[in-house]
Short mmCIF file of C-alpha atoms in Angstrom, two decimals:
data_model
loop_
_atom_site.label_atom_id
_atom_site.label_comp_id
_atom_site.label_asym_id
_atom_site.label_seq_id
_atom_site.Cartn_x
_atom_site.Cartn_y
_atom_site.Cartn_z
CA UNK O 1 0.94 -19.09 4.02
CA UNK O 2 -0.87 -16.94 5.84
CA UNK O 3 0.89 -13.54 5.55
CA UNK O 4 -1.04 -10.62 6.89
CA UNK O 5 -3.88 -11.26 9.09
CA UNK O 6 -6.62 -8.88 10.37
CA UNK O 7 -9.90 -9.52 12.08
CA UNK O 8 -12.76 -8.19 11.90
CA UNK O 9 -13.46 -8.33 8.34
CA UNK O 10 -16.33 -5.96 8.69
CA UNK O 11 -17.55 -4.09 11.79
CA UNK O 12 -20.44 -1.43 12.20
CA UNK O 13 -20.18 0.76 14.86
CA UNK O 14 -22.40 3.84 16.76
CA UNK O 15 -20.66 6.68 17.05
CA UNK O 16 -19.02 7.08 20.53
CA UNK O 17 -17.80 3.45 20.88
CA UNK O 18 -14.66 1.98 20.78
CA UNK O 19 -12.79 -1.13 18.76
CA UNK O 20 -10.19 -2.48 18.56
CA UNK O 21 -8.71 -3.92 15.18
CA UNK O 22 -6.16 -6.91 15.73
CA UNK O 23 -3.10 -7.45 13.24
CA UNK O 24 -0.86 -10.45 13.15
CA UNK O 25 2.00 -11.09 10.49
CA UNK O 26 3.39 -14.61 10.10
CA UNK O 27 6.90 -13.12 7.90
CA UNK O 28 8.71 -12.49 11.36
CA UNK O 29 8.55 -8.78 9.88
CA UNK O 30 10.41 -5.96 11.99
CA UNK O 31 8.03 -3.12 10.67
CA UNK O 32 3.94 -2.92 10.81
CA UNK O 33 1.61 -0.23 9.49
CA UNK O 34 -1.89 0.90 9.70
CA UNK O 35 -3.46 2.35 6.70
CA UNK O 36 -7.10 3.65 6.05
CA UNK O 37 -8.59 3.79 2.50
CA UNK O 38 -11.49 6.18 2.04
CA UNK O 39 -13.37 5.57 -1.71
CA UNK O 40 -11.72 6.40 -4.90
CA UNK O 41 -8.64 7.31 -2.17
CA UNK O 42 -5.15 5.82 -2.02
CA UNK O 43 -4.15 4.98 1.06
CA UNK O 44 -3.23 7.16 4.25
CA UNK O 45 -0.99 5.82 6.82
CA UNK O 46 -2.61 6.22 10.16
CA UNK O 47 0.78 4.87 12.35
CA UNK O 48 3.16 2.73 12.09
CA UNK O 49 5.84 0.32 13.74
CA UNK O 50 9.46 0.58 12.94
CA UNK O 51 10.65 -2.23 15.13
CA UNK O 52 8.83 -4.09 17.90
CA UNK O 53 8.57 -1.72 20.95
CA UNK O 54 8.31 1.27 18.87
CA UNK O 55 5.20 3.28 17.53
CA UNK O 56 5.21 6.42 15.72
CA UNK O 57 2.33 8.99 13.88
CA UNK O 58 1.89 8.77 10.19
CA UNK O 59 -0.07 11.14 7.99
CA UNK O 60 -3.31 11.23 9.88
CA UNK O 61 -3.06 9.96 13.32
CA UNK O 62 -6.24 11.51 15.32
CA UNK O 63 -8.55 9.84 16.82
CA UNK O 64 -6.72 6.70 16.72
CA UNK O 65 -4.20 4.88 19.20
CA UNK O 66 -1.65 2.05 18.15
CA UNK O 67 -0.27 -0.93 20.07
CA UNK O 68 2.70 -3.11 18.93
CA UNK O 69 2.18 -5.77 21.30
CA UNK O 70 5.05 -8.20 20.23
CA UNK O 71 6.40 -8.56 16.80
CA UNK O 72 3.93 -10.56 15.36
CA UNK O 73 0.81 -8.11 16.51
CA UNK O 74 0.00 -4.33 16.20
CA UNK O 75 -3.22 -3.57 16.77
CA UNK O 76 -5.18 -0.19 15.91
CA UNK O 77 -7.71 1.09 18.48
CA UNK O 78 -10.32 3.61 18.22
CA UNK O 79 -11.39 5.55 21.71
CA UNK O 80 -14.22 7.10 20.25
CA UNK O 81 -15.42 6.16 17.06
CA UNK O 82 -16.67 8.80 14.88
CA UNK O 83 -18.18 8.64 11.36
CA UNK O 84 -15.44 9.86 9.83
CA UNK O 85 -13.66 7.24 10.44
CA UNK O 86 -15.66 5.16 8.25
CA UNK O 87 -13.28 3.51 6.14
CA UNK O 88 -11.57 0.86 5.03
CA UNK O 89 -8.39 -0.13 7.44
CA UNK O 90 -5.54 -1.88 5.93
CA UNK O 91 -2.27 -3.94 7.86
CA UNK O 92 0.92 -4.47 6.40
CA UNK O 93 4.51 -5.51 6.86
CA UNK O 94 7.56 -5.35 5.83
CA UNK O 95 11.32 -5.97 6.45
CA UNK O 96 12.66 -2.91 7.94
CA UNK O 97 16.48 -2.42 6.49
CA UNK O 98 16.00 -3.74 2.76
CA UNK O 99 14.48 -2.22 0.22
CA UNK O 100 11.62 -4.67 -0.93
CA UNK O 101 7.43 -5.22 -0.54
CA UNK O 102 5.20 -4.62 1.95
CA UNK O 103 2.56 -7.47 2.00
CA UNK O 104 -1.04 -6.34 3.51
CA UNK O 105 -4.10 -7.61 5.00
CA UNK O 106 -7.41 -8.30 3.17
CA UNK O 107 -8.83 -5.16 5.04
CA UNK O 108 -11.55 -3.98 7.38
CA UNK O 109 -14.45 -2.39 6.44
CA UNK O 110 -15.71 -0.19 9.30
CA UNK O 111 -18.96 1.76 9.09
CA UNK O 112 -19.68 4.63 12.17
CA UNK O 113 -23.21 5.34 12.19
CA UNK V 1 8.87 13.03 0.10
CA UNK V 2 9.43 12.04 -3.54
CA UNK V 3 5.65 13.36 -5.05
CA UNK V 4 4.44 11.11 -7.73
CA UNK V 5 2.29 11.63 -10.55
CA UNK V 6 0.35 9.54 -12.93
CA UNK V 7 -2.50 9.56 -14.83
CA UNK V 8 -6.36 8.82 -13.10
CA UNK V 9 -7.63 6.27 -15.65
CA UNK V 10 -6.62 4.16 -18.87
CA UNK V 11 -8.50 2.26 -20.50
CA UNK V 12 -7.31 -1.00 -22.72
CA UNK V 13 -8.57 -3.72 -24.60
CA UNK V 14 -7.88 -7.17 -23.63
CA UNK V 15 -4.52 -8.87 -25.02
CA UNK V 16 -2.78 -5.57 -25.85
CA UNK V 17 0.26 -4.33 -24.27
CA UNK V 18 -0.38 -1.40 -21.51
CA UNK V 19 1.95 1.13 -20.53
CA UNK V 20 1.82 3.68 -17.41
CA UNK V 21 3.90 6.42 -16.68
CA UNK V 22 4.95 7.99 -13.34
CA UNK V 23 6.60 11.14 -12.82
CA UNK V 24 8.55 11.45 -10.29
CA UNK V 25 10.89 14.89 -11.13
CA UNK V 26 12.31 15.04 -7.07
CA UNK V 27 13.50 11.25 -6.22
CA UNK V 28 16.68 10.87 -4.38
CA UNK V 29 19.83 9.55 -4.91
CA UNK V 30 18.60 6.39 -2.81
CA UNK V 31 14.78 5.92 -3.61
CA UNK V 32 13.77 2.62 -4.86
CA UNK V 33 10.48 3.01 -7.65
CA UNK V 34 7.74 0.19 -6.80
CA UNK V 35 4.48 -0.20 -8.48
CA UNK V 36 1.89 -2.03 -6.51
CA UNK V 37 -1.63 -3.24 -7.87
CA UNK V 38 -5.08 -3.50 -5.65
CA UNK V 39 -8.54 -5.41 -6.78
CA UNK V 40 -11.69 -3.98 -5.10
CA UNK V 41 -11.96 -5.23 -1.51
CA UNK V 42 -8.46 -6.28 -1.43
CA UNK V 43 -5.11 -4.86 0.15
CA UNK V 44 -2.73 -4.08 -2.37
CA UNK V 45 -0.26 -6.36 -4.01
CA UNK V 46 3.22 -5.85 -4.92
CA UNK V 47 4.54 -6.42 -8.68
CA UNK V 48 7.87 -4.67 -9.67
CA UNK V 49 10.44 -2.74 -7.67
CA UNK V 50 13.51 -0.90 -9.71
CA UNK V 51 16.22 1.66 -9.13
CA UNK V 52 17.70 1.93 -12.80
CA UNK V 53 17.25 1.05 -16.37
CA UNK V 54 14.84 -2.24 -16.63
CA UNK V 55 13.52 -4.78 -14.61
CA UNK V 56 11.44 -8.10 -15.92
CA UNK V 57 9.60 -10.36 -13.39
CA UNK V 58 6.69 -12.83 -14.83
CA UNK V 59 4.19 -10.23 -14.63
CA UNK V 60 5.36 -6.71 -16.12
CA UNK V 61 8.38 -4.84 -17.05
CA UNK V 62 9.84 -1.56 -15.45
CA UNK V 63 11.48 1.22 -17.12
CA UNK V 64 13.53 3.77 -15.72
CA UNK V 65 15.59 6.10 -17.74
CA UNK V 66 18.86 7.28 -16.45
CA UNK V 67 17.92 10.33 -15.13
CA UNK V 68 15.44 8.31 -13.04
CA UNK V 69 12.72 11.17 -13.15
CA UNK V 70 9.94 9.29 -14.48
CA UNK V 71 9.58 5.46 -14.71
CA UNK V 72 6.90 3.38 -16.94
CA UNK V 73 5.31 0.07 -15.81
CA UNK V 74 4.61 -1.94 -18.72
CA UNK V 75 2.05 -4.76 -18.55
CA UNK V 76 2.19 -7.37 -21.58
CA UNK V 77 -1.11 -8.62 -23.27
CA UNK V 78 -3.68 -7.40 -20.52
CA UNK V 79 -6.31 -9.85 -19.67
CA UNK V 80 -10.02 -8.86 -18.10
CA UNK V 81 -8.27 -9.49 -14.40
CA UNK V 82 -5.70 -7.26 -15.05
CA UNK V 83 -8.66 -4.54 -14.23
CA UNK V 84 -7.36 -2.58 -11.14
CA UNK V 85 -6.05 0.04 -9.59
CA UNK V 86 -2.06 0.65 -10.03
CA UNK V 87 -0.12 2.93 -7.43
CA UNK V 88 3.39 4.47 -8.19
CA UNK V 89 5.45 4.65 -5.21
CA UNK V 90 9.41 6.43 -4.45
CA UNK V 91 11.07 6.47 -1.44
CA UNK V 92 11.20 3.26 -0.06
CA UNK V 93 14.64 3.05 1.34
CA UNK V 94 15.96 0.94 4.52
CA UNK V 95 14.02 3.29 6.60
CA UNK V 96 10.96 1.67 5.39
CA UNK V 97 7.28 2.58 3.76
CA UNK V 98 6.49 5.35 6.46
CA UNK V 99 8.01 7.82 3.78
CA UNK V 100 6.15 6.94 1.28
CA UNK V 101 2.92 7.94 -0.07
CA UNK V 102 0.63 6.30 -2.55
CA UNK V 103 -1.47 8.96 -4.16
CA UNK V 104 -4.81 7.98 -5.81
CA UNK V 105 -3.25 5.50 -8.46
CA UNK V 106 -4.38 4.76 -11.65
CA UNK V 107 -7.19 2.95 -12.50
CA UNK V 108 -6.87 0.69 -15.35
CA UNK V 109 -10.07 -0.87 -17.01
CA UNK V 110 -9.39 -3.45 -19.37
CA UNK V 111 -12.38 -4.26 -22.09
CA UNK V 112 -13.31 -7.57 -23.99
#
């Protein structure tokens, strides 16, 4: 079982340049989200997915972009990287109209310098 | 947006019984409480949703009294990889998680 798949696992960027980090759920999920986890935080959602072919802002959107390109992918792109976006980024799913888990990624660990 | 609260830190020696309590004074008529757990480096995991009363799965125990204000997660004999970080969250409905917040959690350390 694969779950909740994101790649890269770690990824050091200059400031300025742009990524992109890839998602992919295997649970045939309706709803995706993008988290980011600074230390000793909890985690912030970033955007999010209700449905394939929707997107919408979560808590702290800037600076980032979101594509949900079918239902088994959402990817989370940064334009521009700056450092403070040096975090850790978290993926999850979950079923959209019942009231149970969301299962997430292993994480990536991004570093702006 | 239900707002949760529980403590920063506990602290527990292996095989004894821990208990951790979430306030949660504004949840709504139809938020569902769920406790998820994270290691370091990992995403975090689910272990118990409830709405009312109790709920037992093979890994803890959720209480919720009847005025559904608080709620205590209740993890039997803790072993050294029970060490982690435990988040409280209300509000997941069918709308999904984007209403829901997990604040800071609570870090449990569990000693030899």
């Amino acid at each position: 079982n694969a779950g909740v798949t994101q790649t890269p696992k770690f990824q050091v960027l200059k400031t300025g340049q742009s990524m992109t980090l890839q998602c992919a759920q295997d649970m045939n999920h309706n709803s995706m989200y993008w988290y980011r986890q600074d230390p000793g935080m909890g985690l912030r959602l970033i955007y999010y997915s209700a449905s394939e072919g929707t997107t919408d802002k979560g808590e702290v959107p800037n600076g980032y972009n979101v594509s949900r390109l079918n239902k088994r992918e959402f990817s989370l792109r940064l334009e521009s990287a700056a450092p403070s976006q040096t975090s850790v980024y978290f993926c999850a799913s979950s079923e959209r109209y019942k009231n149970t888990e969301a299962f997430f990624g292993q994480g990536t660990r991004l570093t702006v310098v | 947006l239900a707002k949760t609260t529980q403590p920063i830190s506990m602290d527990s020696y292996e095989g004894q019984e821990v208990n951790i309590t979430c306030s949660h004074n504004n949840i709504a008529t139809n938020d569902y409480i769920t406790w998820y757990q994270q290691f370091p480096s990992q995403g975090p995991r689910f272990i118990i949703q409830g709405y009312k009363t109790k709920v037992t799965n093979e890994v803890a125990s959720l209480f919720i009294p009847a005025d559904r204000k608080s709620s205590t997660l209740s993890l039997p004999r803790v072993s050294l990889s029970d060490t982690a970080v435990y988040y409280c969250l209300v509000g997941i409905s069918s709308g999904g998680y984007q209403k829901v917040t997990f604040g800071t959690g609570t870090k449990l350390q569990v000693i030899p």
